[in-house]
Coordinates of C-alpha atoms in Angstrom, one line a residue:
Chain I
X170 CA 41.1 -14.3 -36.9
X171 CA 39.4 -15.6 -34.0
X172 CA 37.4 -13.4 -31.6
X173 CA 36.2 -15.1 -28.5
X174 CA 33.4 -13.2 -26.5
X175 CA 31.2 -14.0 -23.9
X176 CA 27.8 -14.8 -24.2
X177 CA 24.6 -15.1 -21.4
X178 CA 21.8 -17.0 -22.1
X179 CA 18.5 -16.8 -20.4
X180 CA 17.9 -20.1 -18.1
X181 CA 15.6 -21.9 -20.4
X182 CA 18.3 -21.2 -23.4
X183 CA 20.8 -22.3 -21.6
X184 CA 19.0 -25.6 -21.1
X185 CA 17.9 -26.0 -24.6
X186 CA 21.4 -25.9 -25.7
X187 CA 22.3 -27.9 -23.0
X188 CA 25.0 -25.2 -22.2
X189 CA 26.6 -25.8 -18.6
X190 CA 27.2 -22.5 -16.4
X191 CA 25.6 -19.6 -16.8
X192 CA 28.1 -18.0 -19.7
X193 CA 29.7 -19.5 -23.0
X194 CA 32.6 -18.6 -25.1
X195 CA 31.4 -17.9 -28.5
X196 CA 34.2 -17.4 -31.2
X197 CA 32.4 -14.9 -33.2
X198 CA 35.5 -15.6 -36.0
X199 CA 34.4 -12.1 -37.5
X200 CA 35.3 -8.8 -37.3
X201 CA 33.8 -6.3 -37.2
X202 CA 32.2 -8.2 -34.3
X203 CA 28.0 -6.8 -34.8
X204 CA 24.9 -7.8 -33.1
X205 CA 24.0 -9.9 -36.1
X206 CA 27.6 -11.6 -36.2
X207 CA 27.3 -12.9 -32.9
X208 CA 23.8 -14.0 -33.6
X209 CA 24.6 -15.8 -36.8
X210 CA 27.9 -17.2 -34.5
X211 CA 25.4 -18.1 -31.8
X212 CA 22.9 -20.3 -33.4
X213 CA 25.7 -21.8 -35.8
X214 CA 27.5 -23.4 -32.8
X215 CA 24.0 -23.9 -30.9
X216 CA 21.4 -24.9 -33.8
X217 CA 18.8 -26.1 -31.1
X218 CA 18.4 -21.9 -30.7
X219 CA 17.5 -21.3 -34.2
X220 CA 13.8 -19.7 -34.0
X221 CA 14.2 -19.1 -30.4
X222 CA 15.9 -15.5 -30.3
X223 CA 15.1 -14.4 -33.6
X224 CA 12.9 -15.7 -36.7
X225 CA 14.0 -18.9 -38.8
X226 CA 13.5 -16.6 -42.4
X227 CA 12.9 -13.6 -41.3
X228 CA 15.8 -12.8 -38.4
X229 CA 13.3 -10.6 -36.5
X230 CA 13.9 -10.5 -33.0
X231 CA 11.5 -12.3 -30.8
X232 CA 9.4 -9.8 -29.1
X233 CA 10.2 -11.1 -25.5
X234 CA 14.1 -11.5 -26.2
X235 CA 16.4 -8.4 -25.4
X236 CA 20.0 -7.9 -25.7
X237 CA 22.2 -6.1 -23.3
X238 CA 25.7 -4.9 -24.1
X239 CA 27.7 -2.6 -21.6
X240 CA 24.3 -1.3 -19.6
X241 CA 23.3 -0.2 -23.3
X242 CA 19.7 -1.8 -25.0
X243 CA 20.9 -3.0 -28.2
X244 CA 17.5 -4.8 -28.9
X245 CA 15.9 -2.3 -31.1
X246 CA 19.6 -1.9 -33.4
X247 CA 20.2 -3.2 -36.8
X248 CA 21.9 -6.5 -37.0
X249 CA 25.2 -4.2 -38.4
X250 CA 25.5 -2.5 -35.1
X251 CA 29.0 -2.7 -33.8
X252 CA 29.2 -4.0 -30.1
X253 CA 31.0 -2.2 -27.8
X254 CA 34.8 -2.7 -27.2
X255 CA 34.7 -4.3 -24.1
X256 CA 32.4 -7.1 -25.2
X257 CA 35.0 -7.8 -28.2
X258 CA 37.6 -8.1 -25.7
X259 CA 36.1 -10.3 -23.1
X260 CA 35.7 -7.5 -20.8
X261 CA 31.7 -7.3 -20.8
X262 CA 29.6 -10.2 -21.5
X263 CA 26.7 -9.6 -24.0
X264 CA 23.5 -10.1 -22.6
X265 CA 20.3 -12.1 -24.1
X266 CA 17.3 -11.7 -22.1
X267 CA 13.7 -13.0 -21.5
X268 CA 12.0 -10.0 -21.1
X269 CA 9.5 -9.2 -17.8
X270 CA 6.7 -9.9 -18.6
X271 CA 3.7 -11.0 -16.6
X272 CA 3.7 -10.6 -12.9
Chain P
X1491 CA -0.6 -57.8 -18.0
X1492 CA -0.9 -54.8 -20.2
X1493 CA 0.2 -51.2 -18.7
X1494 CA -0.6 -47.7 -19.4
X1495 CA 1.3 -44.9 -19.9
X1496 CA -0.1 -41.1 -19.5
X1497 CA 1.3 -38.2 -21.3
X1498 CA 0.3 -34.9 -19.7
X1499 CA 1.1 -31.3 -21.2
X1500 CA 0.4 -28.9 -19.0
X1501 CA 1.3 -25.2 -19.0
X1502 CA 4.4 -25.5 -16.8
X1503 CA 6.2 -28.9 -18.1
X1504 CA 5.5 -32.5 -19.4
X1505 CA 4.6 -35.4 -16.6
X1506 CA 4.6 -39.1 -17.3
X1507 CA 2.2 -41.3 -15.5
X1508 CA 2.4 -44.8 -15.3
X1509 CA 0.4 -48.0 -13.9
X1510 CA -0.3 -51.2 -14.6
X1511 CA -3.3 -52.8 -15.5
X1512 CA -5.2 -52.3 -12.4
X1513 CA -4.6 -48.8 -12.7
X1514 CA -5.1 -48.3 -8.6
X1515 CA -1.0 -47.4 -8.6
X1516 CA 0.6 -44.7 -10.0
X1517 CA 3.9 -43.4 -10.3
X1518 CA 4.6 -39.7 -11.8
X1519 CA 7.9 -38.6 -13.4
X1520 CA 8.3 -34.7 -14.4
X1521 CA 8.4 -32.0 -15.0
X1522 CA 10.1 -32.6 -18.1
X1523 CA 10.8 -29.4 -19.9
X1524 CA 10.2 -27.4 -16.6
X1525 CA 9.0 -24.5 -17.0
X1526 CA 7.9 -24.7 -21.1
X1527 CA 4.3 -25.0 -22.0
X1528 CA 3.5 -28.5 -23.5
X1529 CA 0.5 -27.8 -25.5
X1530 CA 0.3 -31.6 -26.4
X1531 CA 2.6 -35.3 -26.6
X1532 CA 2.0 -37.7 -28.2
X1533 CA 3.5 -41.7 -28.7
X1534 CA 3.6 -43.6 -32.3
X1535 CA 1.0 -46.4 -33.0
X1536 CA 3.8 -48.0 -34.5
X1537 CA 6.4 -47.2 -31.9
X1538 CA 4.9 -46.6 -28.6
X1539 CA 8.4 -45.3 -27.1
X1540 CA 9.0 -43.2 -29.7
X1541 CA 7.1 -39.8 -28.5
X1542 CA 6.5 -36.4 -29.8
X1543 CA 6.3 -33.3 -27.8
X1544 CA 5.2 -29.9 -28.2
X1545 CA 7.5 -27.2 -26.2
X1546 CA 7.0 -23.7 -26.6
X1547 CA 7.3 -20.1 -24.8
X1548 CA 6.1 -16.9 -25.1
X1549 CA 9.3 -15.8 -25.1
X1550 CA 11.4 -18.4 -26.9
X1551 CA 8.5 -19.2 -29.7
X1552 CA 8.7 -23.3 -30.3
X1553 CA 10.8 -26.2 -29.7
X1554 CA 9.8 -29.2 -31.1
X1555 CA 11.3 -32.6 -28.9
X1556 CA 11.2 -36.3 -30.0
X1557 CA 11.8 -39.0 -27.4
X1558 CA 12.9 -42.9 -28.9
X1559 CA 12.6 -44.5 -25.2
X1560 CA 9.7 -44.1 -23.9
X1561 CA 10.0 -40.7 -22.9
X1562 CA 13.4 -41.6 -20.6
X1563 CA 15.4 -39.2 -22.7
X1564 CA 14.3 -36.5 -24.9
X1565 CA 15.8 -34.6 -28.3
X1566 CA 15.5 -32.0 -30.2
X1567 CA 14.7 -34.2 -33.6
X1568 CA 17.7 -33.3 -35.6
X1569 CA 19.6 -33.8 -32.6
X1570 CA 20.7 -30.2 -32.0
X1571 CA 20.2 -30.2 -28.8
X1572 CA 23.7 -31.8 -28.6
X1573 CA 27.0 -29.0 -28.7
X1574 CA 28.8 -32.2 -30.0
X1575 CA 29.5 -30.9 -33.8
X1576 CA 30.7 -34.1 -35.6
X1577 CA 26.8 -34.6 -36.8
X1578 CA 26.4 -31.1 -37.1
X1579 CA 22.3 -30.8 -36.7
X1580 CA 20.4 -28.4 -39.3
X1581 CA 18.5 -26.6 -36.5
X1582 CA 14.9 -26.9 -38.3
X1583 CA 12.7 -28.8 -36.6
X1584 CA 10.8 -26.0 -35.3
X1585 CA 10.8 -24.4 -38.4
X1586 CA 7.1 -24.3 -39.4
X1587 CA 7.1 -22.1 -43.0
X1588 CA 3.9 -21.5 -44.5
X1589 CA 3.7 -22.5 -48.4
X1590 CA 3.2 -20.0 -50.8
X1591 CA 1.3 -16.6 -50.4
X1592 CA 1.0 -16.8 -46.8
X1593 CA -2.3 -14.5 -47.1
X1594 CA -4.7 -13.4 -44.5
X1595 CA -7.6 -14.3 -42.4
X1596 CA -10.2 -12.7 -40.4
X1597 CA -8.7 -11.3 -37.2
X1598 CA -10.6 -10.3 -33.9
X1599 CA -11.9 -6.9 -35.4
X1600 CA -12.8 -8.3 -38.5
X1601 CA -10.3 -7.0 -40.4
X1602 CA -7.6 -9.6 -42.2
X1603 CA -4.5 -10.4 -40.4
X1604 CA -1.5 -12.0 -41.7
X1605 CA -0.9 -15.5 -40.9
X1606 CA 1.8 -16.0 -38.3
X1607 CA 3.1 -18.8 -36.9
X1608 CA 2.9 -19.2 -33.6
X1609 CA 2.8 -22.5 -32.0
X1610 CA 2.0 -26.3 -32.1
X1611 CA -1.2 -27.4 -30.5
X1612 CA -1.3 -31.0 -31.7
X1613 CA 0.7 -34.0 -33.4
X1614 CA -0.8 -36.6 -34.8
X1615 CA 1.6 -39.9 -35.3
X1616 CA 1.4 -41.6 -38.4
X1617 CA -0.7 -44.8 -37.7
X1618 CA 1.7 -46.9 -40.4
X1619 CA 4.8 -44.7 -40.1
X1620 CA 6.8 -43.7 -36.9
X1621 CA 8.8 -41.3 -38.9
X1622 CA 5.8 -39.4 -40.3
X1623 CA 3.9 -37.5 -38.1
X1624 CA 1.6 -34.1 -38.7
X1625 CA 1.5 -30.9 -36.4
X1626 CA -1.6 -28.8 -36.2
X1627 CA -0.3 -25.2 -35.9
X1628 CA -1.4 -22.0 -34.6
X1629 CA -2.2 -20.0 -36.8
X1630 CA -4.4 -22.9 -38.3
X1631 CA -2.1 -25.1 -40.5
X1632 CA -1.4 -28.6 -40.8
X1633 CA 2.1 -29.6 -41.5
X1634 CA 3.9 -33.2 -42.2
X1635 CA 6.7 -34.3 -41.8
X1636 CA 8.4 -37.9 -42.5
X1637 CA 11.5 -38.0 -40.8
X1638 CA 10.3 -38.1 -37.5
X1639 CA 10.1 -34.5 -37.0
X1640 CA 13.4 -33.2 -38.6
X1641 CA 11.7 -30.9 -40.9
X1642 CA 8.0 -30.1 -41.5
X1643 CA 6.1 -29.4 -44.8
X1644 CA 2.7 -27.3 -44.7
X1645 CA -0.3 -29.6 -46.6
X1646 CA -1.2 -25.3 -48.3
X1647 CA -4.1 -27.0 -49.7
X1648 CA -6.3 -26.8 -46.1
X1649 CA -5.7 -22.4 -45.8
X1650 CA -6.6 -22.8 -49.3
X1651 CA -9.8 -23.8 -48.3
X1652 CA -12.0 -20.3 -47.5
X1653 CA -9.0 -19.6 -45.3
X1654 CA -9.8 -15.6 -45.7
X1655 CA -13.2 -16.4 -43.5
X1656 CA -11.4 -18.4 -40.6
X1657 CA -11.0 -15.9 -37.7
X1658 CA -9.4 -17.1 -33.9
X1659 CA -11.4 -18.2 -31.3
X1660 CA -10.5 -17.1 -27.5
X1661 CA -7.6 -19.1 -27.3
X1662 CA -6.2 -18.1 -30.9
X1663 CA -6.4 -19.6 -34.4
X1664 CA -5.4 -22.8 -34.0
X1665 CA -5.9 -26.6 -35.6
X1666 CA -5.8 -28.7 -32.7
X1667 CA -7.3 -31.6 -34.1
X1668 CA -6.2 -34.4 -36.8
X1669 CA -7.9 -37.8 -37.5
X1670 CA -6.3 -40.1 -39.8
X1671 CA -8.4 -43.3 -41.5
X1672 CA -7.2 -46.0 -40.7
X1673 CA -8.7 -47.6 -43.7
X1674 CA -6.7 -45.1 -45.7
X1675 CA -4.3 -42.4 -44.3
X1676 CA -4.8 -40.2 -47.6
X1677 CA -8.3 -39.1 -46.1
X1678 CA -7.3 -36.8 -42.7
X1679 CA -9.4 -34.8 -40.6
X1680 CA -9.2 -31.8 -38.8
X1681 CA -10.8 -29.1 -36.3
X1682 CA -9.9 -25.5 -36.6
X1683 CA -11.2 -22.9 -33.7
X1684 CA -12.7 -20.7 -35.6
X1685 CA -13.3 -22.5 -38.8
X1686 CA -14.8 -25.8 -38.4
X1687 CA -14.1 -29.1 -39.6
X1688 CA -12.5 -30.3 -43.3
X1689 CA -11.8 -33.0 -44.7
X1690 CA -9.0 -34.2 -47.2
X1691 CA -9.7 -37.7 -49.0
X1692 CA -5.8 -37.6 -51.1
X1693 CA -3.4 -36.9 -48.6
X1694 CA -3.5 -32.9 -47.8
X1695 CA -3.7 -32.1 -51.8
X1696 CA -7.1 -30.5 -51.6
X1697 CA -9.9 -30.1 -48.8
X1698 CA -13.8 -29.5 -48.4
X1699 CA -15.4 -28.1 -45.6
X1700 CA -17.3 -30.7 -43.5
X1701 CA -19.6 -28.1 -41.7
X1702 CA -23.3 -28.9 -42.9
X1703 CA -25.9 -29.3 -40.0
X1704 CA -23.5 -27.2 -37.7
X1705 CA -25.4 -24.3 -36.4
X1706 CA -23.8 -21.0 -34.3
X1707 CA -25.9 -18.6 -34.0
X1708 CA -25.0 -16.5 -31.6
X1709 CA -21.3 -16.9 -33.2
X1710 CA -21.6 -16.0 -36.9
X1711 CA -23.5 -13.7 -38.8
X1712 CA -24.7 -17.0 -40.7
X1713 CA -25.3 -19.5 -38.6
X1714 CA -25.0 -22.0 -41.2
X1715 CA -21.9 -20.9 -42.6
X1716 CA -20.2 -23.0 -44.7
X1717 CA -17.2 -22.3 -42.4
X1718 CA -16.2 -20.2 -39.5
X1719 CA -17.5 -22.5 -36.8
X1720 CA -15.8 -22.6 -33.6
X1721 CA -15.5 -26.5 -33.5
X1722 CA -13.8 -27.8 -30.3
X1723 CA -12.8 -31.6 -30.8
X1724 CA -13.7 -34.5 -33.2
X1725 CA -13.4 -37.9 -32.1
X1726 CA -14.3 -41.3 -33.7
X1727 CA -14.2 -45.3 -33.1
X1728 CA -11.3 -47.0 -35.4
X1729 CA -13.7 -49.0 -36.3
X1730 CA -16.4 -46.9 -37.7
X1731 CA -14.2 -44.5 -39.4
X1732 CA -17.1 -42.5 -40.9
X1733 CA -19.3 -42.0 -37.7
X1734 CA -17.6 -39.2 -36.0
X1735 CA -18.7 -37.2 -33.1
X1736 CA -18.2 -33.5 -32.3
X1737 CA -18.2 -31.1 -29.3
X1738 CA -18.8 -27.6 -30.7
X1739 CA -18.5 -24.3 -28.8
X1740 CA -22.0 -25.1 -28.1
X1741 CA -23.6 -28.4 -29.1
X1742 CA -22.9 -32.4 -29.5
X1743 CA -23.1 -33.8 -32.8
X1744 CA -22.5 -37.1 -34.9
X1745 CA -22.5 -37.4 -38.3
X1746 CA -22.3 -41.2 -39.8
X1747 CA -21.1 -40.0 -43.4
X1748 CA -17.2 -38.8 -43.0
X1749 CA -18.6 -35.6 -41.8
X1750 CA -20.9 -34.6 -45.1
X1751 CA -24.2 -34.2 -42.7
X1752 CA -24.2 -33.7 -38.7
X1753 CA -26.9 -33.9 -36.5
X1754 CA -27.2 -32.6 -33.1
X1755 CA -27.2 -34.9 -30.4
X1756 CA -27.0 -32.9 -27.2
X1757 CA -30.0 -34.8 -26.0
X1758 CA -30.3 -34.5 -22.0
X1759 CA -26.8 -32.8 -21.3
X1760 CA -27.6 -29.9 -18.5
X1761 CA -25.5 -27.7 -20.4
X1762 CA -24.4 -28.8 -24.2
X1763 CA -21.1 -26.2 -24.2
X1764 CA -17.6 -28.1 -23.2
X1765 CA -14.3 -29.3 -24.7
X1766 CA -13.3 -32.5 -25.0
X1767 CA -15.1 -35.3 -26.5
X1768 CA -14.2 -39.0 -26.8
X1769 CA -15.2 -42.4 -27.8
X1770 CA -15.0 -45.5 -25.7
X1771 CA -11.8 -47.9 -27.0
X1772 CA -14.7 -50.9 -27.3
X1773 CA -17.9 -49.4 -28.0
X1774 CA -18.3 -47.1 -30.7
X1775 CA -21.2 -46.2 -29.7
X1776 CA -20.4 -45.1 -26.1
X1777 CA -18.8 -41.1 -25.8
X1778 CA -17.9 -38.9 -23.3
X1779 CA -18.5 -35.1 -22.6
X1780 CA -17.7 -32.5 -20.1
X1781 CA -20.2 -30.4 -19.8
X1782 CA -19.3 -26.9 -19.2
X1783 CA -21.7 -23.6 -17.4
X1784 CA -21.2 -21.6 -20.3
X1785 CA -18.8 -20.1 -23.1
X1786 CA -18.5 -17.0 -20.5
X1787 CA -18.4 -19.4 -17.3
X1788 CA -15.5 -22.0 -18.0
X1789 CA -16.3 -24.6 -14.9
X1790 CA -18.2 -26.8 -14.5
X1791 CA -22.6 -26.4 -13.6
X1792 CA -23.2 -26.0 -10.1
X1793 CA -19.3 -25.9 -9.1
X1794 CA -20.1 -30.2 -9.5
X1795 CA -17.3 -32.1 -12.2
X1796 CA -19.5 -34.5 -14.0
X1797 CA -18.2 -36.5 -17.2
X1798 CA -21.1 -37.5 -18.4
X1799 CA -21.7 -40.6 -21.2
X1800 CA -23.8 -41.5 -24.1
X1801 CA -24.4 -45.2 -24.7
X1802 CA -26.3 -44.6 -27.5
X1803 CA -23.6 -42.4 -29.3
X1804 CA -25.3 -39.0 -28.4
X1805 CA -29.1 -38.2 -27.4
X1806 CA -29.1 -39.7 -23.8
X1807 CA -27.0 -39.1 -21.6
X1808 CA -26.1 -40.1 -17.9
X1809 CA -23.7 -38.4 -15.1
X1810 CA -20.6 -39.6 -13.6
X1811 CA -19.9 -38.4 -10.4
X1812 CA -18.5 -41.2 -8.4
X1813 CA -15.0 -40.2 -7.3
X1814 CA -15.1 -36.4 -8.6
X1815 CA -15.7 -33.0 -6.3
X1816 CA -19.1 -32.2 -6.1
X1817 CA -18.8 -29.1 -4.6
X1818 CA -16.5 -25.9 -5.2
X1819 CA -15.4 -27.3 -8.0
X1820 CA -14.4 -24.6 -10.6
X1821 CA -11.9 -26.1 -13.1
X1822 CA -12.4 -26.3 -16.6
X1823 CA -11.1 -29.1 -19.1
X1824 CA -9.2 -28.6 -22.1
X1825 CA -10.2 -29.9 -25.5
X1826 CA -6.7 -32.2 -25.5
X1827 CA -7.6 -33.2 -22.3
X1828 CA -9.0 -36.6 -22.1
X1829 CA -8.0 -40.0 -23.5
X1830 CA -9.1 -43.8 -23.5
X1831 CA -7.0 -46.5 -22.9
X1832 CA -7.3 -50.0 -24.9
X1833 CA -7.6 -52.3 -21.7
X1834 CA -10.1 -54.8 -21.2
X1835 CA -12.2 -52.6 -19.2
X1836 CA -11.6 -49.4 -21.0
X1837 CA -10.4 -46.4 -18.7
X1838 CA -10.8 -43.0 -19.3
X1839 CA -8.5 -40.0 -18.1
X1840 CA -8.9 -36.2 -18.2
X1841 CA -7.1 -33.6 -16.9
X1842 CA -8.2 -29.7 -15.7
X1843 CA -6.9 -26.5 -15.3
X1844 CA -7.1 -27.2 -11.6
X1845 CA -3.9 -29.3 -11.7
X1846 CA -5.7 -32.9 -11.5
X1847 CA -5.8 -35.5 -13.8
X1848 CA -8.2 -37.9 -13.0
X1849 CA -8.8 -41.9 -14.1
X1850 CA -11.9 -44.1 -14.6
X1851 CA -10.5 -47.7 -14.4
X1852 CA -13.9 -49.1 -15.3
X1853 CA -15.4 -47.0 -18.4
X1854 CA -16.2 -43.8 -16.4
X1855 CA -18.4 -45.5 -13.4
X1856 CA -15.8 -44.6 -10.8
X1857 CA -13.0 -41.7 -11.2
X1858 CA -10.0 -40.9 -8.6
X1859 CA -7.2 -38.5 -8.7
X1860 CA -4.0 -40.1 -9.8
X1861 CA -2.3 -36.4 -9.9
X1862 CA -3.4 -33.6 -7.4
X1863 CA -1.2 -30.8 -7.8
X1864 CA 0.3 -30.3 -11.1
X1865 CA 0.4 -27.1 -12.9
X1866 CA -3.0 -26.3 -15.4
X1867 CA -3.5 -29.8 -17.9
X1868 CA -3.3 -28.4 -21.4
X1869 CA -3.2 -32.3 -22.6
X1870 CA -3.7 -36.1 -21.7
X1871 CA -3.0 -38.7 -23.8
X1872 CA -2.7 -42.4 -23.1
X1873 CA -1.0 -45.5 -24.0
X1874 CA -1.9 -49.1 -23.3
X1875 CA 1.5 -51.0 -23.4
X1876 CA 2.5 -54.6 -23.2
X1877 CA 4.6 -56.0 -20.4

């Protein structure tokens, strides 16, 4: 089954993957669709953003990177955490962030 | 006529500078990588187009890009910059994996903190090999690679070496300095802040500290420690690969044996802290030094940018002014900030945290401004290029 959701990058992502317009259509081919599936999606289609987001080994979650689903902060959740319906269906983009930081 | 081309990192992008052999004209391309701190690039001895470059963020951690023109177009190594998935890339070039038990080392508080990767300060191009090339790493590691930057081994034998005792300096724990021999690449140098300097004489296998004669008193407990030294840059002639000279946190010192004794040789220098230190392309015995107010007051003495040189490889000294702001001036400059070019009259080039990189086209007697207004110069490095 194919699942296609949206995805936004932060600017300097978007460059680095050399993605043009500010969302992509990720086909997350997996459901349940989870935080982690859409990661593991993410950098398999975009391998320039391996280590960028998250750890090469470890898969922590950059401190500065957040993700955003549906006006919820999904960045502390497990990598098992369902995402909300209407970011399955295309409704709702998910969100990956550079956090503020500095001035 | 020969040209030169200047690679600047600075904390907002990459630039490119270019002139010919006068060196009176200059043309800048950049930012490349706008926005992304470029702690360092750096060109092949063997392949002048083909460049390295260090990218990296706060928030995105580091990207690793490889240029095989000149710096006219830029990849990601394992081409995975490219969406295209008919070569599907392997997305590890910035994958920098400590060997082994990672371990600790002294942090701030004196406690032990694990290592951590965190970014590339330095790359070092093979001077045989275009594909192999070595990364200095924050924390302080030194890894290899020998497919031009595709993947990346850590040389574990260097944190091996007393690495429990090496503790960050201000700016972090990083190894921002390599030498290779150009007798014999197997023996490597490098420059940790805070650890000092080692030495390797088979290829990365095993190390020795190369610390005796350094003194920091008002650094370490021991100020004759056999490591732990906040060492700032190392720089030698090609020609006398044993005689190398060092800028310390405080202090300027040679040593003539590989780095087994050093000596001071701060001689007449109004203040003996700084950064950078480098060796004139024709005479080894001819250096350069920024001298800096203090490690608590990063500008220069007297708000007045001097370079000033040695011609007797350390213990005199003399000030060059000639072109630079003598008053207000309150920049600092970076230890990966200056370079040498291989013309026939050797020019020199630094850059500052002020924006400006400046060029000497006549060994440091007279210096102008061949880029005002660029964002702070982490790194300059130059290459002299035939027509």
């Amino acid at each position: 089954m194919s699942i296609i959701i949206r995805v936004v990058l932060p600017y300097h992502l978007r460059n680095l993957a050399r993605v043009v317009g500010d969302e992509l259509p990720l086909d997350v081919a997996e459901s349940p669709v989870t935080l982690g599936a859409v990661l593991d999606a993410l950098e398999t289609r975009y391998p320039a953003l391996r280590g960028t987001i998250r750890d090469h080994d470890s898969l922590k979650r950059r401190p500065f990177v957040r993700f955003y689903a549906c006006k919820e902060d999904l960045s502390h959740e497990p990598p098992d955490t369902l995402l909300p319906e209407a970011i399955v269906d295309g409704a709702e983009p998910f969100l990956i962030v550079g956090a503020m930081a500095g001035g | 006529m020969s040209h030169v081309r200047v690679l600047v990192g600075t904390k907002k992008g990459a630039f490119i500078l270019t002139s010919d052999g006068q060196r009176k004209e200059w043309k800048i391309e950049g930012p490349l990588f706008a926005g992304w701190e470029i702690y360092h690039l750096k060109g092949s001895p063997v392949n002048p187009d083909r460049l390295y470059a260090s990218q990296s963020s706060g928030w995105f951690g580091q990207v690793v890009q490889r240029s095989d023109d000149g710096g006219r177009t830029w990849a990601t190594p394992d081409g995975s910059a490219l969406p295209a998935m008919d070569a599907p890339p392997t997305g590890r070039c910035n994958r920098f994996l400590y060997q082994g038990e990672v371990g600790t080392h002294k942090w701030y508080d004196g406690t032990q903190h694990p290592w951590e990767f965190k970014r590339v300060w330095h790359f070092e191009p093979s001077l045989t090999d275009a594909d192999t090339v070595y990364a200095g790493v924050e924390d302080a590691g030194l890894f290899k690679s020998t497919d031009g930057g595709v993947s990346w081994q850590e040389l574990p034998g260097l944190r091996a070496t007393k690495g429990a005792l090496w503790q960050p300096g201000a700016g972090g724990m990083c190894l921002h300095t390599i030498l290779l021999d150009p007798r014999d690449e197997r023996r490597i140098f490098v420059a940790i802040s805070a650890a000092g300097a080692f030495r390797t004489d088979d290829g990365g296998a095993t190390w020795k500290p190369i610390n005796r004669g350094l003194k920091s008193p008002y650094e370490l407990p021991d100020p004759d420690a056999e490591v732990g030294h906040c060492v700032h840059r190392i720089a030698r002639h090609a020609s006398r690969p044993d005689t190398l000279f060092m800028q310390k946190h405080w202090d300027v010192l040679r040593s003539d044996n590989a780095g087994d004794d050093w000596r001071e040789v701060s001689g007449n220098l109004p203040t003996d802290f700084g950064f950078p230190i480098d060796v004139h392309a024709h005479e080894p015995e001819t250096i350069y030094v920024v001298p800096i107010t203090s490690d608590s007051l990063h500008y220069p003495p007297e708000g007045k940018l001097r370079v000033y040189r040695s011609r007797t490889g350390g213990g005199e000294w003399e000030p060059l002014a000639r072109g630079l702001p003598q008053q207000d001036c309150y920049v600092n400059v970076l230890r990966d900030a200056m370079a040498v070019d291989a013309l026939d009259e050797c020019g020199v080039y630094f850059g500052t945290t002020g924006g400006q990189v400046y060029a000497s086209p006549d060994g440091g007697d007279s210096w102008q401004a061949i880029a005002r207004d660029l964002p702070a110069v982490y790194s300059v490095e130059v290459q002299t290029l035939p027509s």
